Amino acid sequence: MNKTPITVAYGDGIGPEIMQATLDILTAGGAQLDIETIEIGEKVYLSGNSAGIAPEAWESLRRTKVFLKAPITTPQGGGFKSLNVTTRKVLGLYANVRPCVAYAPFVSTKHPKMDVVIVRENEEDLYAGIEHQQTPEVVQCLKLISRPGTEKIVRYAFEYARAYGRKKVTCFTKDNIMKQTDGLFHKVFDEVAKEYPDIENEHWIVDIGAAKLADTPEAFDVIVMPNLYGDILSDVAAQIAGSVGLAGSSNIGQEVAMFEAIHGSAPRRAGQNLANPSGLLLGSIMMLVHIGQSEVAERVHNAWLKTLEDGIHTYDIYDEAVSTEKVGTKEFAQAVIARMGQKPSTLTPVSYAQAKDVNFNTTPTPQAPVKIDTVGVDIFLRCDDRDPNKLGEALKDYTAGNMHLSMITNRGVKVWPNGFAETFCTDHWRCRFKSDDLAPSTYQDIIQLQQAVTEAGYEIIKTENLCTFDGQPVFSAGQGA
Ligand code: NAD
């Protein structure tokens, strides 16, 4: 078999020890790897590179397109960019896949039957990093959800389910509140689900879904989520499986893929031959499937399960009741190597015979063009006077094109006309100008309105156009409006 080129980073803290243990196990399992090593993390940050990764390291990643990464330490203090976030975004690693499996009775958990895969969207949502302080009192973070981004991640979840013999894909959103952003995610989920009649599908509102996941994880199979919910709930899921130290994950892009443990560099445990290499090992097993070495993946995974089952445990999962031997990182690796070719007898052995490459084709469907009309504008103002009626009186006679003042909100709550005196107001106001019958206006009209508002002495923070797509309004009505 030809060797597959991969890029390896040994990372910081416990990184070098768990990476060495992982590579030793992979080699013993017969993995055919041609390894390029790169330096990332603490040393690179502290040498003055705020991204923590040097240009030649990017070159290696773009050449091999496969990255096995040990955890790194982000130095304390400002100015250091998260290497993980940079890598995901720059290389377009849109899918974060995290299997969360219980290994009862060998690793203690309240949920012995749990076997959930979290598929988290990795590039969009509130992680776009577009934040502004708009007034002395109010800051904003933009939540961006795109149709192609959503289609890719949802399709990935269904393709993954099919390839790995999973029965159901669940979607979590908060579309009862965020009707446009989470609404789009849910809508695309429903559309894509129809293309996979062999896989059951369902949607839960994220709050009750998260509660159900924490209480009855065995009710779920694959769960697909926007970035923020996925970030939080993938940690919850790994933790309740009993095993943050045992979970691996993949970050998949159209070109490049990155594989890692979910935990950090555990600096307090570094250099003591204590750390559990299992999270990184499970990440590397996902990598083997990705590069077409499924047989090796199966052999290594089963040997690892057998080791767990034989009670050979590192300190983090050692439990007198079930463990037979407390071992260090190297000894654990040796124990897995000694069991190469064996299968577990109590835990279910894995089979990757059917598993396909994890880099599925998730190309989004081209959309038909839509007719877009501008029917109004939300003008956001800073105004220190907290009387909405005064503001309403001052702006109510301004018109341009077909637009006139239809409402004023403060943090989304309607305060004019007919607001409640009890509503708490900040210095941040949204003034909505639009036509009553969705008749279009021009951008010139919007500029004219802004001119008038500015001349009246108000400070405009930003504007948002109100549009119809093929005649349908595509903006939120506003609470109480
Ligand atoms: P951590 O995951 O490193 O440690 C949390 C706890 O889990 C500690 O008690 C640690 O001893 C234990 N632990 C973690 N992995 C273990 C293992 N393999 N075996 C045994 N015990 C293990 O989280 P932290 O302490 O919050 O972060 C430490 C550093 O790691 C920080 O600099 C942080 O930025 C970084 N970090 C990196 C990544 C990454 O590179 N992907 C992810 C998370 C945190």
XYZ file of C-alpha atoms and ligand atoms in Angstrom:
525
model
C 0.000 0.000 0.000
C 1.271 3.505 -0.845
C 1.989 5.725 2.114
C -0.432 8.624 2.550
C 1.199 11.997 3.259
C -0.186 13.626 6.411
C 0.813 16.676 8.433
C 1.366 16.149 12.156
C 1.651 18.748 14.937
C 2.855 17.485 18.321
C 1.356 20.510 20.084
C 1.962 21.683 23.649
C 1.569 20.369 27.196
C 0.602 16.693 27.045
C 0.484 16.965 23.210
C 3.894 15.432 22.395
C 3.314 12.418 24.698
C -0.154 11.568 23.420
C 0.901 12.138 19.800
C 3.867 9.769 20.177
C 1.627 7.145 21.788
C -0.955 7.556 19.013
C 1.597 7.279 16.205
C 3.172 4.207 17.838
C -0.248 2.516 17.955
C -1.065 3.487 14.347
C 2.283 2.120 13.143
C 1.727 -1.156 15.014
C -1.741 -1.360 13.455
C -0.206 -1.182 9.965
C -1.039 2.427 9.045
C 0.854 3.583 5.964
C 1.686 7.206 6.697
C 4.242 9.575 5.268
C 4.510 12.146 8.060
C 5.449 15.824 7.699
C 5.840 17.507 11.078
C 4.967 21.157 11.643
C 5.424 23.477 14.608
C 2.314 25.254 15.864
C 1.119 26.671 19.170
C 2.759 28.241 22.191
C 6.339 28.572 20.892
C 5.142 30.058 17.609
C 2.791 32.479 19.401
C 5.541 33.565 21.782
C 7.976 34.113 18.899
C 5.700 36.983 17.845
C 3.366 35.184 15.410
C -0.142 36.126 16.653
C -1.776 33.291 14.654
C 0.419 30.580 16.243
C 1.213 29.012 12.868
C 4.042 29.811 10.445
C 3.625 30.188 6.627
C 5.555 26.968 5.901
C 3.121 25.062 8.126
C 0.212 26.293 5.980
C 2.123 25.059 2.914
C 2.398 21.580 4.409
C -1.329 21.518 5.234
C -2.288 22.630 1.750
C 0.017 19.981 0.266
C -1.005 16.939 2.336
C -4.607 18.091 3.011
C -4.716 15.847 6.098
C -3.857 17.246 9.523
C -3.446 15.224 12.727
C -3.191 17.795 15.478
C -2.347 17.447 19.164
C -3.785 20.077 21.537
C -1.961 23.373 21.859
C -1.688 25.998 24.582
C -2.956 29.471 23.757
C -0.841 31.860 25.852
C -2.711 34.027 28.349
C -3.248 37.653 27.470
C -4.709 39.495 24.520
C -3.667 39.500 20.889
C -3.372 35.744 20.321
C -5.824 34.424 17.750
C -7.402 31.017 18.326
C -5.478 28.660 16.071
C -8.430 26.292 15.908
C -10.835 28.984 14.738
C -8.279 30.285 12.200
C -7.570 26.804 10.826
C -11.255 25.953 10.487
C -12.114 29.174 8.712
C -9.067 29.586 6.478
C -9.187 25.971 5.270
C -12.993 25.880 5.027
C -13.400 23.027 7.557
C -17.184 23.360 7.686
C -18.136 20.139 9.492
C -17.084 19.296 13.036
C -17.960 15.691 13.790
C -17.772 14.407 17.352
C -18.865 10.880 18.283
C -19.836 10.703 21.990
C -19.964 7.087 23.090
C -20.429 5.470 26.508
C -18.071 2.602 27.379
C -20.049 1.224 30.294
C -19.371 -0.587 32.518
C -15.645 0.096 31.944
C -15.908 3.891 32.108
C -18.467 5.189 34.570
C -21.422 7.096 33.099
C -25.066 7.706 33.967
C -25.953 6.879 30.356
C -24.544 3.422 29.549
C -26.382 3.147 26.202
C -25.326 6.547 24.870
C -23.980 6.600 21.307
C -24.528 10.039 19.776
C -22.686 11.820 16.973
C -22.781 15.612 17.094
C -22.355 17.278 13.694
C -21.630 20.954 14.294
C -21.562 23.663 11.636
C -18.094 25.130 11.973
C -17.847 28.374 10.002
C -20.928 30.558 10.419
C -23.452 31.698 13.004
C -22.221 33.987 15.817
C -18.633 32.815 15.138
C -18.221 35.110 12.124
C -16.493 37.397 14.625
C -18.364 40.513 13.423
C -18.923 42.471 16.624
C -19.329 46.183 17.242
C -19.940 48.483 20.138
C -22.707 50.619 18.699
C -23.486 52.985 21.551
C -21.993 53.498 25.021
C -24.617 51.062 26.306
C -25.041 48.474 23.556
C -22.788 46.001 21.727
C -23.797 43.705 18.892
C -22.630 40.383 17.416
C -23.870 39.488 13.953
C -25.390 36.046 13.518
C -24.911 34.951 9.917
C -26.474 31.759 8.570
C -26.218 31.049 4.839
C -28.275 28.687 2.715
C -25.245 26.994 1.068
C -23.463 26.757 4.453
C -26.519 25.130 6.009
C -27.115 22.845 3.068
C -23.519 21.576 3.236
C -23.656 20.741 6.950
C -27.128 19.184 6.858
C -26.215 17.105 3.815
C -23.015 16.075 5.603
C -25.048 14.857 8.594
C -27.342 12.737 6.403
C -24.460 11.363 4.309
C -22.601 10.496 7.517
C -25.685 8.765 8.910
C -26.050 6.704 5.742
C -22.339 5.774 5.546
C -22.191 4.720 9.208
C -25.503 2.835 9.359
C -27.161 5.426 11.603
C -30.953 5.506 11.698
C -31.935 9.083 12.544
C -30.759 12.676 12.123
C -32.097 15.270 14.576
C -31.819 19.028 14.076
C -31.672 21.511 16.994
C -32.514 25.198 16.417
C -34.246 28.080 18.149
C -36.435 29.013 15.198
C -39.435 29.893 17.350
C -37.455 33.041 18.249
C -34.886 33.495 15.424
C -37.289 32.948 12.562
C -34.940 34.138 9.827
C -31.565 32.651 10.823
C -32.485 29.478 12.716
C -35.638 29.417 10.575
C -33.461 29.006 7.459
C -31.415 26.237 9.123
C -34.606 24.330 10.000
C -36.165 24.892 6.567
C -33.055 23.636 4.737
C -32.947 20.647 7.130
C -36.539 19.747 6.161
C -35.751 20.132 2.457
C -32.578 17.999 2.557
C -34.211 15.366 4.820
C -36.680 14.570 2.007
C -33.747 13.361 -0.118
C -32.920 10.705 2.517
C -36.166 8.726 2.987
C -34.150 5.817 4.469
C -33.082 7.993 7.432
C -35.560 9.175 10.050
C -35.521 12.903 10.744
C -36.833 15.200 13.473
C -36.423 18.733 14.777
C -36.276 19.908 18.398
C -36.194 23.433 19.786
C -32.650 23.582 21.181
C -33.570 24.297 24.812
C -35.814 21.303 25.338
C -33.657 19.264 22.939
C -30.583 19.986 25.069
C -32.488 19.019 28.223
C -33.588 15.766 26.588
C -30.019 15.092 25.380
C -28.634 15.576 28.902
C -31.355 13.389 30.399
C -31.959 10.685 27.758
C -29.087 10.741 25.246
C -30.014 7.260 24.024
C -33.042 8.880 22.309
C -30.652 10.489 19.782
C -28.430 9.159 17.019
C -26.903 11.943 14.848
C -27.634 15.574 15.818
C -26.891 18.469 13.457
C -26.694 22.008 14.822
C -25.607 25.550 14.025
C -22.187 26.532 15.359
C -22.920 27.942 18.829
C -25.375 25.260 19.984
C -23.028 22.623 18.549
C -20.039 24.058 20.395
C -21.811 23.937 23.741
C -23.724 20.698 23.318
C -20.837 18.703 21.886
C -18.957 19.306 25.153
C -22.043 18.425 27.185
C -22.503 15.240 25.154
C -18.840 14.198 25.538
C -18.954 14.868 29.269
C -22.142 12.905 29.968
C -20.824 9.981 27.944
C -18.344 9.890 30.814
C -15.330 10.719 28.786
C -14.153 14.196 27.739
C -10.657 12.666 27.761
C -11.855 9.876 25.437
C -13.492 11.845 22.638
C -11.931 12.569 19.253
C -13.253 14.769 16.517
C -12.827 15.581 12.863
C -13.059 18.925 11.098
C -13.901 18.289 7.488
C -13.580 20.655 4.526
C -14.005 20.164 0.799
C -10.193 20.046 0.410
C -8.541 19.651 3.808
C -9.490 17.738 6.977
C -8.176 18.044 10.524
C -8.359 15.369 13.240
C -7.823 15.924 16.959
C -8.808 15.144 20.544
C -11.473 17.415 21.974
C -9.555 18.187 25.161
C -6.830 20.787 25.653
C -3.117 20.580 26.403
C -3.584 19.891 30.158
C -0.315 21.681 31.066
C -0.399 20.477 34.681
C -0.133 16.853 33.482
C 2.578 17.491 30.898
C 5.816 15.488 30.840
C 4.722 12.996 33.511
C 3.633 10.057 31.344
C 0.132 10.407 32.835
C -2.142 11.617 30.033
C -4.698 9.462 28.298
C -3.950 9.320 24.537
C -7.414 7.922 23.692
C -9.047 11.156 22.447
C -6.281 11.762 19.914
C -6.205 8.066 19.009
C -9.959 8.129 18.240
C -9.414 11.298 16.168
C -6.649 9.486 14.266
C -8.976 6.519 13.645
C -11.407 8.930 11.939
C -8.413 10.095 9.888
C -7.592 6.540 8.799
C -11.146 6.096 7.479
C -10.836 9.442 5.686
C -7.618 8.428 3.890
C -9.013 5.042 2.908
C -7.195 2.898 5.482
C -10.432 1.552 7.011
C -9.006 -1.890 7.753
C -6.283 -0.366 9.901
C -8.874 1.906 11.533
C -10.974 -1.122 12.477
C -8.006 -3.095 13.828
C -6.738 -0.200 15.952
C -10.211 0.720 17.248
C -11.021 -2.834 18.296
C -7.628 -3.256 20.002
C -8.307 -0.020 21.903
C -11.793 -1.212 22.966
C -10.284 -4.507 24.144
C -7.704 -2.590 26.225
C -10.466 -0.533 27.890
C -12.433 -3.690 28.503
C -9.422 -5.430 30.054
C -9.366 -2.645 32.652
C -6.032 -1.148 31.557
C -6.782 2.484 32.375
C -4.946 5.806 32.674
C -5.462 7.817 35.871
C -8.361 9.911 34.506
C -10.678 6.913 34.074
C -9.132 4.575 36.646
C -11.769 3.177 38.995
C -10.928 0.443 41.503
C -14.273 -1.230 40.888
C -13.609 -1.995 37.201
C -9.962 -1.213 36.442
C -7.294 -3.908 36.691
C -4.198 -1.764 36.191
C -3.407 1.960 36.401
C -0.970 2.784 33.598
C 0.870 5.747 32.111
C 0.620 7.047 28.551
C 3.384 4.794 27.161
C 2.173 1.656 28.942
C -1.368 2.277 27.726
C -0.057 2.506 24.157
C 1.911 -0.735 24.658
C -1.237 -2.437 25.979
C -3.197 -1.422 22.856
C -0.336 -2.592 20.624
C -0.254 -5.937 22.464
C -3.965 -6.412 21.659
C -3.682 -5.613 17.945
C -5.887 -8.068 16.039
C -8.145 -8.740 19.052
C -11.763 -7.662 19.470
C -13.700 -6.683 22.589
C -16.171 -9.227 23.957
C -18.476 -7.105 26.138
C -18.251 -3.805 24.259
C -19.502 -3.950 20.678
C -16.650 -4.353 18.176
C -16.545 -1.732 15.425
C -16.692 -2.503 11.741
C -15.575 -0.046 9.103
C -16.168 -2.426 6.204
C -19.082 -0.312 4.932
C -17.716 3.060 6.027
C -16.894 5.370 3.200
C -14.571 8.336 3.133
C -15.895 11.018 5.467
C -15.405 13.670 2.787
C -18.862 13.326 1.232
C -20.077 15.348 -1.721
C -22.145 18.087 -0.126
C -22.203 20.593 -2.971
C -25.135 22.961 -2.419
C -27.962 23.035 -4.959
C -27.959 26.168 -7.143
C -30.920 28.391 -6.305
C -33.232 30.091 -8.820
C -32.753 33.877 -8.967
C -35.259 35.913 -6.940
C -36.758 39.350 -7.526
C -35.607 41.629 -4.723
C -37.428 44.883 -3.900
C -36.497 47.327 -1.160
C -39.632 48.337 0.705
C -38.163 50.141 3.693
C -35.213 50.659 5.996
C -34.417 50.204 9.674
C -32.348 53.196 10.767
C -30.526 52.538 14.052
C -29.793 55.637 16.134
C -27.919 56.552 19.260
C -30.082 58.872 21.346
C -29.468 59.652 25.006
C -32.980 61.000 25.632
C -35.027 57.977 26.774
C -38.475 59.279 25.779
C -39.660 57.268 22.738
C -42.618 59.596 22.176
C -40.293 62.561 21.738
C -38.269 60.613 19.161
C -41.456 59.479 17.399
C -42.777 63.051 17.256
C -39.461 64.281 15.841
C -39.302 61.662 13.044
C -42.945 60.941 12.217
C -43.275 63.466 9.431
C -40.178 62.324 7.532
C -41.059 60.474 4.340
C -39.160 59.418 1.226
C -40.387 57.348 -1.704
C -43.186 55.203 -0.273
C -41.635 55.074 3.218
C -42.756 56.671 6.459
C -42.016 55.980 10.126
C -43.945 52.820 11.068
C -42.436 52.008 14.479
C -39.566 52.547 16.884
C -38.113 49.699 18.935
C -35.578 49.602 21.734
C -33.626 46.319 21.902
C -36.364 44.860 19.702
C -39.336 45.909 21.863
C -41.816 48.280 20.260
C -41.865 51.578 22.141
C -43.599 53.821 19.551
C -46.420 54.194 18.715
C -48.393 53.054 21.762
C -45.436 51.784 23.780
C -45.573 50.889 27.480
C -44.101 53.309 29.992
C -42.745 50.259 31.853
C -40.414 49.208 28.996
C -36.767 49.744 29.908
C -34.975 51.796 27.243
C -31.270 52.104 26.405
C -29.497 54.652 24.177
C -29.968 52.338 21.132
C -33.073 52.858 18.951
C -34.330 51.274 15.761
C -36.555 53.482 13.630
C -38.416 51.555 10.947
C -39.430 53.447 7.807
C -41.491 51.482 5.306
C -44.497 51.574 3.035
C -47.792 50.186 4.344
C -48.440 48.003 1.293
C -44.835 46.826 0.647
C -44.579 49.217 -2.317
C -40.904 49.513 -3.357
C -38.639 52.478 -2.693
C -35.188 53.227 -4.060
C -31.828 53.416 -2.353
C -31.844 57.137 -3.194
C -34.985 57.419 -1.029
C -33.146 55.698 1.827
C -30.212 58.095 1.507
C -32.664 61.018 1.538
C -34.199 59.744 4.778
C -30.760 59.334 6.373
C -29.893 62.863 5.298
C -33.029 64.231 6.963
C -32.493 62.241 10.177
C -28.855 63.368 10.358
C -29.811 67.025 9.763
C -32.323 66.725 12.599
C -29.328 66.052 14.885
C -29.564 62.269 15.358
C -26.508 60.007 15.170
C -27.086 57.055 12.824
C -25.297 53.878 13.943
C -26.243 51.696 10.996
C -29.041 50.852 8.605
C -30.592 47.602 7.393
C -32.626 47.487 4.196
C -36.075 45.888 4.426
C -36.695 43.759 1.356
C -39.201 41.490 -0.286
C -37.973 38.412 -2.177
C -40.459 37.538 -4.946
C -42.995 39.720 -3.136
C -42.574 38.060 0.280
C -41.219 40.178 3.170
C -37.910 38.733 4.437
C -37.386 40.734 7.621
C -38.618 40.191 11.159
C -41.782 42.013 12.145
C -40.308 43.068 15.491
C -41.695 42.083 18.872
C -44.920 43.837 19.667
C -45.087 45.341 16.189
P -7.867 20.721 29.219
O -8.758 19.926 28.337
O -6.453 20.831 28.803
O -7.914 20.126 30.696
C -9.127 19.985 31.438
C -8.959 18.885 32.497
O -8.962 17.600 31.877
C -7.656 18.952 33.292
O -7.894 18.546 34.601
C -6.756 17.957 32.595
O -5.760 17.437 33.448
C -7.751 16.888 32.145
N -7.333 16.258 30.882
C -7.476 16.783 29.625
N -7.014 15.929 28.713
C -6.579 14.852 29.386
C -5.996 13.621 28.975
N -5.765 13.345 27.681
N -5.650 12.729 29.929
C -5.886 12.988 31.207
N -6.426 14.114 31.666
C -6.782 15.043 30.758
O -8.525 22.178 29.358
P -7.944 23.525 29.978
O -7.134 23.216 31.216
O -9.082 24.441 30.044
O -6.968 24.112 28.863
C -5.542 23.966 28.884
C -4.969 24.573 27.602
O -5.437 23.854 26.469
C -5.333 26.027 27.353
O -4.194 26.725 26.903
C -6.372 25.974 26.257
O -6.351 27.123 25.452
C -5.910 24.771 25.482
N -6.952 24.084 24.699
C -6.572 23.623 23.480
C -7.474 22.922 22.694
C -7.022 22.437 21.354
O -5.872 22.610 20.992
N -7.888 21.811 20.580
C -8.770 22.668 23.159
C -9.125 23.123 24.440
C -8.195 23.821 25.206
